[in-house]
Coordinates of C-alpha atoms in Angstrom, one line a residue:
X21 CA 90.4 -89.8 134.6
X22 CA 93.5 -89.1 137.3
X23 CA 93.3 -91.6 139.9
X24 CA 92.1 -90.9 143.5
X25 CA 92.7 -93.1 146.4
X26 CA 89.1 -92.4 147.9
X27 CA 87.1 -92.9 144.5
X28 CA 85.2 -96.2 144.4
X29 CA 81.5 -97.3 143.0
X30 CA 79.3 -98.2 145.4
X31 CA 75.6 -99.5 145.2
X32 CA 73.4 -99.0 148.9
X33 CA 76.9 -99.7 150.8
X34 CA 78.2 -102.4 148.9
X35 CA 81.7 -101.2 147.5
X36 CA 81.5 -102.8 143.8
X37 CA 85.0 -101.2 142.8
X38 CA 87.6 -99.3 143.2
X39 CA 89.4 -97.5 140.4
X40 CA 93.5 -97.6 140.4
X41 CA 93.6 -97.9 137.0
X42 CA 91.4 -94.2 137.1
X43 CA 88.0 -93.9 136.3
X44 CA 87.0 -94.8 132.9
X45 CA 84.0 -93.0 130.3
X46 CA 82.2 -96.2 130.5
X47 CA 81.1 -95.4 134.1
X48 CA 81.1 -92.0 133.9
X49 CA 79.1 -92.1 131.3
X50 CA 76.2 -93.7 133.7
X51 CA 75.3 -90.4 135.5
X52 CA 74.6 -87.1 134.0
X53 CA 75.9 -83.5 134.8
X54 CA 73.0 -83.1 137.6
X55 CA 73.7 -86.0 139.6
X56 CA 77.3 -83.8 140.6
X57 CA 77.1 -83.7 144.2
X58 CA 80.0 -82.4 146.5
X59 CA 80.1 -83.4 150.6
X60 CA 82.5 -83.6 153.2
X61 CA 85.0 -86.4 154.3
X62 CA 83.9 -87.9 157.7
X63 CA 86.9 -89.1 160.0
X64 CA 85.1 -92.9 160.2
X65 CA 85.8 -92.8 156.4
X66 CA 88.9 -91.3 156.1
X67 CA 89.9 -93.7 158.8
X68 CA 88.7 -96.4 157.0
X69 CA 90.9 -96.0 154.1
X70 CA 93.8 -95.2 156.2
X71 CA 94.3 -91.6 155.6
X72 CA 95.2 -89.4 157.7
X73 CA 93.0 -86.4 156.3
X74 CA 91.5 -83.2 157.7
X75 CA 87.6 -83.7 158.8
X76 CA 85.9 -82.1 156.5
X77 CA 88.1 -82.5 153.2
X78 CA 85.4 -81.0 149.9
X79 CA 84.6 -84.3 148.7
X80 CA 82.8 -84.6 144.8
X81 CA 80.4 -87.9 143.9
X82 CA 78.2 -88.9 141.2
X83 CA 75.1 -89.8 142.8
X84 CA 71.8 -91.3 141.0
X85 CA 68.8 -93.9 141.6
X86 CA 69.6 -97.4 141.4
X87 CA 66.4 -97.6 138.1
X88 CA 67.8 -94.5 136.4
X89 CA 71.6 -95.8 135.9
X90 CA 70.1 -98.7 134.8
X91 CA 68.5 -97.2 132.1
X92 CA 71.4 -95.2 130.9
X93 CA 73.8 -98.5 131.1
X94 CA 70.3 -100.2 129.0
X95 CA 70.2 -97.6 126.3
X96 CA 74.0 -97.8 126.1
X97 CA 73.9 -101.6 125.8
X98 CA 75.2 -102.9 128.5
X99 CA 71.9 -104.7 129.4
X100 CA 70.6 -106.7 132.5
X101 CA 71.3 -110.0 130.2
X102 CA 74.6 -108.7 129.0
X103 CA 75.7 -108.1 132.3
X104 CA 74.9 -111.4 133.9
X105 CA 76.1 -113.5 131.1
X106 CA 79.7 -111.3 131.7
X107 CA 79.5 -112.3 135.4
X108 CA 79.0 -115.8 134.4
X109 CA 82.0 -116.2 132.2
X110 CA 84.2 -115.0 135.5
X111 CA 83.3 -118.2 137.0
X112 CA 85.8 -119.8 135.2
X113 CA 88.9 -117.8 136.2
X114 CA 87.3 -118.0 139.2
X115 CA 87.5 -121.6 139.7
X116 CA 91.4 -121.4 138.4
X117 CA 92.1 -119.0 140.9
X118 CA 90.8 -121.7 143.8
X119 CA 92.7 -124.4 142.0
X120 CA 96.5 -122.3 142.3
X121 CA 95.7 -120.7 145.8
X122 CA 92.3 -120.6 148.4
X123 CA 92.8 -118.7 151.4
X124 CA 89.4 -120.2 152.5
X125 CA 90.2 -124.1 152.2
X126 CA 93.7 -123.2 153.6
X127 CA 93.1 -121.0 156.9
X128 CA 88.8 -121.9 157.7
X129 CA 88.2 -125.2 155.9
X130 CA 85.9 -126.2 152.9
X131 CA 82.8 -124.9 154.1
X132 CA 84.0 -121.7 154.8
X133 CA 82.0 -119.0 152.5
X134 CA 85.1 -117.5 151.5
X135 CA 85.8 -120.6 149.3
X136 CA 85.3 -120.4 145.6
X137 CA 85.2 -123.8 144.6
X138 CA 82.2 -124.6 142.7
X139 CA 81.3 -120.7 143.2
X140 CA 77.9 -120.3 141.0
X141 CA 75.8 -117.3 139.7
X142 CA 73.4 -117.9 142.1
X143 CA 74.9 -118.0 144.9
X144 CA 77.4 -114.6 144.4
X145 CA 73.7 -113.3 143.8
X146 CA 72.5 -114.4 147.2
X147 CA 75.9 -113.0 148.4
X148 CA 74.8 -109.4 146.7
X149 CA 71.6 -109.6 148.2
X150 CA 72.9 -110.0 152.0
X151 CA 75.4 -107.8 151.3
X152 CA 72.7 -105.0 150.5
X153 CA 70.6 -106.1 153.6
X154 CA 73.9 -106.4 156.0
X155 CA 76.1 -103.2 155.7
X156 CA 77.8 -104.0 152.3
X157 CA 79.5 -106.7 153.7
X158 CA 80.5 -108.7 150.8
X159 CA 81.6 -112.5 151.1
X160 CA 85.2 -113.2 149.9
X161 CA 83.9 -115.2 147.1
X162 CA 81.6 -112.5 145.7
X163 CA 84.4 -109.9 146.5
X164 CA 87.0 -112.2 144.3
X165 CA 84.6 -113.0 141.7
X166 CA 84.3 -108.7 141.3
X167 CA 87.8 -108.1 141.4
X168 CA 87.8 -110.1 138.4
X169 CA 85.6 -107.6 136.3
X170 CA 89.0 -105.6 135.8
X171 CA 88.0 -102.4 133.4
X172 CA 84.5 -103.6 132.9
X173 CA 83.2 -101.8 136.0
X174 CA 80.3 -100.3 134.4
X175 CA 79.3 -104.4 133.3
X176 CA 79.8 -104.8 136.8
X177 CA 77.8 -102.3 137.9
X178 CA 74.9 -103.7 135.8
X179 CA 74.5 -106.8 137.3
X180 CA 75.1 -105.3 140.4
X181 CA 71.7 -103.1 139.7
X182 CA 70.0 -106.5 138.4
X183 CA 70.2 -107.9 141.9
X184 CA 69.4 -104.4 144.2
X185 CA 67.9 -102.4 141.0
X186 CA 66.1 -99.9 143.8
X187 CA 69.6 -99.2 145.6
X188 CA 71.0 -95.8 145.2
X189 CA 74.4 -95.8 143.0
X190 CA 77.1 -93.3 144.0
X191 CA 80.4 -92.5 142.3
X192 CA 83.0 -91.1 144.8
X193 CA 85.3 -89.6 142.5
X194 CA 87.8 -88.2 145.2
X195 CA 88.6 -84.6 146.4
X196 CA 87.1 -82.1 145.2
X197 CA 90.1 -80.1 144.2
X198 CA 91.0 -82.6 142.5
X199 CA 88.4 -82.9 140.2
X200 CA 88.2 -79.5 139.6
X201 CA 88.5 -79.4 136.1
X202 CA 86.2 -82.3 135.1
X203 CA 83.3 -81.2 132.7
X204 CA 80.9 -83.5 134.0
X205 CA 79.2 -87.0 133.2
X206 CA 78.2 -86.0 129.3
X207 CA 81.8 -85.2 128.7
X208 CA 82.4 -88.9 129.0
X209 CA 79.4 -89.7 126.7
X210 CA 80.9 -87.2 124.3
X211 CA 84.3 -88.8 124.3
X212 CA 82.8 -92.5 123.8
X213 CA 80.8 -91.3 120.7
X214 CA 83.7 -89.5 119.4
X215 CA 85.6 -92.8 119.7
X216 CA 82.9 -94.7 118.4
X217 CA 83.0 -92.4 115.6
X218 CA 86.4 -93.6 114.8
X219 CA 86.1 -97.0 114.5
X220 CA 82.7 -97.1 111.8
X221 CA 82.8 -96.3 108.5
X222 CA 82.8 -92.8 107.0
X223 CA 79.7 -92.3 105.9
X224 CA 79.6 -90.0 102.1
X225 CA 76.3 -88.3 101.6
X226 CA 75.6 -87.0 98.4
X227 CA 73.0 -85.1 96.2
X228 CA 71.7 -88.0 94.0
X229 CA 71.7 -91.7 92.7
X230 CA 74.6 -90.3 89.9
X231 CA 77.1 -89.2 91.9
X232 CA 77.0 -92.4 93.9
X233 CA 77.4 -94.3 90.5
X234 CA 80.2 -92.3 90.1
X235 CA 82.2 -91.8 93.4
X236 CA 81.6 -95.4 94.5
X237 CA 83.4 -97.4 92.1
X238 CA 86.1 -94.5 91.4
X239 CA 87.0 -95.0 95.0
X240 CA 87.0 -98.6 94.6
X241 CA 89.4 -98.5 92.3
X242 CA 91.9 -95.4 93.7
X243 CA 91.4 -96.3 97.2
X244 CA 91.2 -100.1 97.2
X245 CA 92.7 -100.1 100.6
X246 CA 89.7 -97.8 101.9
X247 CA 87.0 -99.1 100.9
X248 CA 86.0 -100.7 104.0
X249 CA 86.0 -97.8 105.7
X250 CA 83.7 -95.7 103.8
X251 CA 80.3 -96.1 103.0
X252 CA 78.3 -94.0 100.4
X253 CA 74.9 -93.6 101.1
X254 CA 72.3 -96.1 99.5
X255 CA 70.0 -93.9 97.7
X256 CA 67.4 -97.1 98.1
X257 CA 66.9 -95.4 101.7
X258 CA 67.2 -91.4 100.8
X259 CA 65.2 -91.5 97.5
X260 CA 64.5 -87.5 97.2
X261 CA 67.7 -86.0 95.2
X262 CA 68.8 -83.0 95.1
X263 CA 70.8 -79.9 97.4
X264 CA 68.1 -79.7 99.5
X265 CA 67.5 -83.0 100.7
X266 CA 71.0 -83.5 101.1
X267 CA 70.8 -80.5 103.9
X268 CA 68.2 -81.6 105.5
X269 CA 69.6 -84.9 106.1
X270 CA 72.1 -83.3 107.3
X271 CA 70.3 -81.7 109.8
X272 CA 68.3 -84.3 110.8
X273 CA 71.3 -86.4 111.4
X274 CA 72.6 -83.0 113.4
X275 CA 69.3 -83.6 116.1
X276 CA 69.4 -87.3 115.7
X277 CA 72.9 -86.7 117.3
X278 CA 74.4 -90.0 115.1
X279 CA 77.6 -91.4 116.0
X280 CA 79.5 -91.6 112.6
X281 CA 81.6 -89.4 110.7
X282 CA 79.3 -88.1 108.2
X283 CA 80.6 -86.0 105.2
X284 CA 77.6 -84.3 102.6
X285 CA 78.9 -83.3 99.3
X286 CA 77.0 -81.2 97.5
X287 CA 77.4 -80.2 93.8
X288 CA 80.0 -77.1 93.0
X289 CA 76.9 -75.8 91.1
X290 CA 74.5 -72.4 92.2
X291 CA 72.0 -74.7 94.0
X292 CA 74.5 -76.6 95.9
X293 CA 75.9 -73.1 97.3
X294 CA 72.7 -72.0 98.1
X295 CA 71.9 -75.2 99.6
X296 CA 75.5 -74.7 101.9
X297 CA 74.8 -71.1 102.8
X298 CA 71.1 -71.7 104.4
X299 CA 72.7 -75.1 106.0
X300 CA 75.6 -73.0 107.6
X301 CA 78.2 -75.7 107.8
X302 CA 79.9 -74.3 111.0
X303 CA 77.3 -74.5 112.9
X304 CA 76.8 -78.7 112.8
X305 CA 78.5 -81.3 115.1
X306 CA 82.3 -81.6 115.0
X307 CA 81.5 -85.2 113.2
X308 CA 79.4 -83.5 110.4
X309 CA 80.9 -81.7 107.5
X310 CA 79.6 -79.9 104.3
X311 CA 81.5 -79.8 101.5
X312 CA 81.2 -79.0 97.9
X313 CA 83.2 -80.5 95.0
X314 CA 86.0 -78.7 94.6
X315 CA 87.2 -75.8 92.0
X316 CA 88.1 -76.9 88.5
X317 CA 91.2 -75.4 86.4
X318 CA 89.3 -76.7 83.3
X319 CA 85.5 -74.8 84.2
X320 CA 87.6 -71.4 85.0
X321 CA 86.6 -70.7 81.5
X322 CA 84.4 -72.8 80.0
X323 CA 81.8 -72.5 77.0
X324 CA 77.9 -71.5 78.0
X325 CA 74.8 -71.2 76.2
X326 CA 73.2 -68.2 77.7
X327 CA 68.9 -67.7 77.5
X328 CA 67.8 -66.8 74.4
X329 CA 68.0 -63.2 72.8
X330 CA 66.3 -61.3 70.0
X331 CA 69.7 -61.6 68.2
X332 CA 70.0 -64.9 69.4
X333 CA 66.9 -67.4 69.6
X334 CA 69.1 -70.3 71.1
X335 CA 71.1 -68.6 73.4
X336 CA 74.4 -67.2 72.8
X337 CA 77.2 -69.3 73.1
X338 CA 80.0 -67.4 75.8
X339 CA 82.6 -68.9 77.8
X340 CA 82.5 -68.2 81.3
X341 CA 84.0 -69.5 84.6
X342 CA 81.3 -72.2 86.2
X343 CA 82.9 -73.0 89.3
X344 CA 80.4 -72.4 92.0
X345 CA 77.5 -72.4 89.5
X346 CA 77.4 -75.4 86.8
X347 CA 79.8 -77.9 88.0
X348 CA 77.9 -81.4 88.7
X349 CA 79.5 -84.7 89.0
X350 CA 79.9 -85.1 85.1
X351 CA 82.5 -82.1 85.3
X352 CA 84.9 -84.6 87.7
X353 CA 85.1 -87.4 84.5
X354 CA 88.2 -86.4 83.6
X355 CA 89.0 -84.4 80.3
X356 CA 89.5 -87.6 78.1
X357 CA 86.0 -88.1 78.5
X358 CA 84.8 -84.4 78.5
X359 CA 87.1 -83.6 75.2
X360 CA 85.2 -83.8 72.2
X361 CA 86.4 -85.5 68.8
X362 CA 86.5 -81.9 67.9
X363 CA 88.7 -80.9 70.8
X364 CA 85.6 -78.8 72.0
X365 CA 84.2 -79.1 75.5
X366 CA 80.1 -80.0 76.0
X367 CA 78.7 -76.7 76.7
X368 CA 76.9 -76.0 79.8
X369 CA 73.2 -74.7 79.7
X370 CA 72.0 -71.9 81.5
X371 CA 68.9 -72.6 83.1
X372 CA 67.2 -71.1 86.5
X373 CA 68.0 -68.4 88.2
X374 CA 68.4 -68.4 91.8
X375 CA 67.9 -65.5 94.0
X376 CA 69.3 -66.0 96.9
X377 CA 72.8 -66.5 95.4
X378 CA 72.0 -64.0 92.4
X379 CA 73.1 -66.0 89.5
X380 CA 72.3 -68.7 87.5
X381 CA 72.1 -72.5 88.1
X382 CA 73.9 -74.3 84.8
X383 CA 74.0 -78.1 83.8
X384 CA 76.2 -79.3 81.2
X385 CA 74.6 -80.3 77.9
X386 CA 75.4 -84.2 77.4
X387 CA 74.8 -85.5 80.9
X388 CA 73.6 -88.9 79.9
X389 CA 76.3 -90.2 77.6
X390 CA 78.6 -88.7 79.7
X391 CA 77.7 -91.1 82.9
X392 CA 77.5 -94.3 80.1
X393 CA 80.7 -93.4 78.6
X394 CA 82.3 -93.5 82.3
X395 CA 80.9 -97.1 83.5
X396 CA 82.8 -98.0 80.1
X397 CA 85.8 -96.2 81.3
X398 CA 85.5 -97.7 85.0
X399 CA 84.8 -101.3 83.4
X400 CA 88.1 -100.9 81.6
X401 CA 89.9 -99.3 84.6
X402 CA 88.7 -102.8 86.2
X403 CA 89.7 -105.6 83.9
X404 CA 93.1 -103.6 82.9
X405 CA 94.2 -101.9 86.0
X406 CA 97.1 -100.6 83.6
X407 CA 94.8 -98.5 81.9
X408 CA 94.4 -96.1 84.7
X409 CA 98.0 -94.7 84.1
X410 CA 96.5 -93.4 80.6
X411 CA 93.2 -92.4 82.2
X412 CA 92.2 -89.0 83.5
X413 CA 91.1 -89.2 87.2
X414 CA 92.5 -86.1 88.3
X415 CA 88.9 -84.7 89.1
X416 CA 87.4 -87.4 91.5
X417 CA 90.9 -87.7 93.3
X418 CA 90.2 -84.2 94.1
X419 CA 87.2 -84.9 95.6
X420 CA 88.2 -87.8 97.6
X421 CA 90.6 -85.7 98.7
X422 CA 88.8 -83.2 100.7
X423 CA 86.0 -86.1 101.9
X424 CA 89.6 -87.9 103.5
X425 CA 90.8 -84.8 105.1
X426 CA 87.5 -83.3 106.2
X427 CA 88.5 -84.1 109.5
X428 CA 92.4 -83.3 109.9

């Protein structure tokens, strides 16, 4: 955020910071929207900061109990333990910093209060506790020992709360003018978990335990430089298959408000559009996405077996395009595994029909030897990575190719 020259963090009186470097999510992200509070500049303070203001300048804070920031900073991690282990480890600095240069020992002796030689925990927490009984005056030590907490001001502010945890906190974020554009304290919790987002893993659900076994190991192999940065789902801890599930994990990840970069694909099949149009992908957080497998060149026609006839008691055998409606995982194999001896293609079945989309849901005829004759192809993909230049993986780099731009 833009700097002002009267923001600052205070707890009771006690000045804990001031922000020149502007004030960052991590301590916005303390208060919420409701603790916006907006007052006017007294001359004392002005004065004290040595403006020279007009009484009365629109002021805006942040202003919350001392137990309820606390919480927010808890649930966010920064914890009373965290915090005071943190002002610990500034000791050390601390002690460097009396070692090159100590106003104290120089101008009031040793035993002045201002010195930070041998400076412990305990006694900067004494210091905070006077300091919150007498005014918010701070000794020098305690004041160096803050100054030291450089861009960790909500840390700060932690430990601060572990000493005077019933003290009111307050956020003076400047003139009100010119804060007029901030969108309050969740815009800074929004902006942390979209930069959160960005450094985990993309997370790839998907509608069952055999397109995992599929898309896993393909990316493996296409993307080796990737793979740490995305995850497909372990079906170990979604066991339910199928469209359905898959949207309402979805959703449930929607209300759980999770931080990660989640992308659902769902089968380019009848069900999986059905399953799409009831989820209404536009409507879900900006790091959620919906997709289906893309369009195929090779299903645009494509034998079928339709039901069974009088003229024909096994179904009659059309081609038809099946994008949309029959396309599973299998489809993605790549045409030297879909290709017949025969040159023929495995016909896809007819099965259900589903209402809401008004057509039918297909599945293609030789699922299972499909899925073993592709671990065979992948196994030899693995121990001769020369073999992929003779190998058909046009369909899955398709589909890794709309999960990796899902969120340009």
């Amino acid at each position: 955020m833009e700097f002002m020259d009267l923001s600052g963090l205070y707890v009771g009186d006690i000045r804990v910071c001031s922000f020149h470097e502007g004030i960052g999510n991590r301590v916005l992200s303390a208060f919420t929207n409701d603790m916006d509070a907006h007052r006017e500049l007294s001359a004392e303070e002005a004065a004290s900061f040595g403006h020279r203001l007009p009484r009365g300048l629109p002021m805006r804070d942040l202003v919350g109990a001392g137990p309820v920031v606390a919480d927010r900073l808890d649930a966010m991690g920064t914890t009373q333990r965290v915090a005071m282990a943190f002002m610990e480890g500034l000791l050390e600095p601390l002690e460097k910093f009396h070692d090159l240069i100590c106003p104290a020992c120089r101008l009031n002796g040793d035993e002045s209060r201002a010195c930070t030689r041998g400076y412990s925990l305990e006694a900067w927490v004494r210091d905070i506790q006077d300091a919150v009984g007498g005014a918010g005056r701070l000794s020098e030590a305690a004041y160096l020992l803050m100054t030291y907490a450089v861009e960790e001001e909500h840390v700060l502010l932690r430990a601060v709360l572990s000493v005077a945890p019933a003290a009111t906190v307050r956020l003076a974020l400047g003139t009100a003018e010119g804060w007029q554009t901030f969108a309050g304290a969740s815009a800074a919790v929004d902006q942390l978990r979209l930069e959160a987002s960005q450094c985990t893993p993309l997370v790839v659900l998907t509608e069952g335990r055999s397109d995992v076994a599929v898309l896993e190991p393909s990316f493996a192999l296409l993307y080796p430089h990737l793979k740490d940065l995305v995850r497909f789902m372990d079906f170990t801890y979604r066991p339910a298959g199928g469209a359905g599930p898959l949207a309402s994990t979805l959703r449930t990840f929607a209300a759980a408000g999770i931080a990660n970069r989640v992308v659902g694909l769902f089968d380019n099949d009848t069900a999986g559009c059905d399953a799409l149009r009831a989820l209404r992908p536009d409507t879900l957080p900006a790091n959620l996405r919906a997709l289906r497998y893309p369009d195929l060149e090779l299903a645009r026609r494509y034998p079928t077996i339709g039901p069974p006839t009088c003229d024909a008691l096994e179904g009659r055998q059309e081609h038809a395009d099946i994008n949309g409606a029959a396309c599973s995982i299998e489809l993605y194999l790549g045409r030297d595994l879909l290709v017949q001896e025969d040159g023929s293609l495995p016909p896809v079945q007819w099965r259900s029909f589903v209402p809401g989309m008004n057509r039918y849901q297909g599945e293609i005829t030789n699922k299972t030897a499909l899925q073993s004759a592709f671990q065979t192809k992948v196994r030899t993909a693995t121990d001769f990575p020369s073999a992929m230049a003779t190998q058909d993986w046009s369909g899955l780099q398709a589909i890794f190719a709309g999960v990796l731009t899902a969120f340009h």
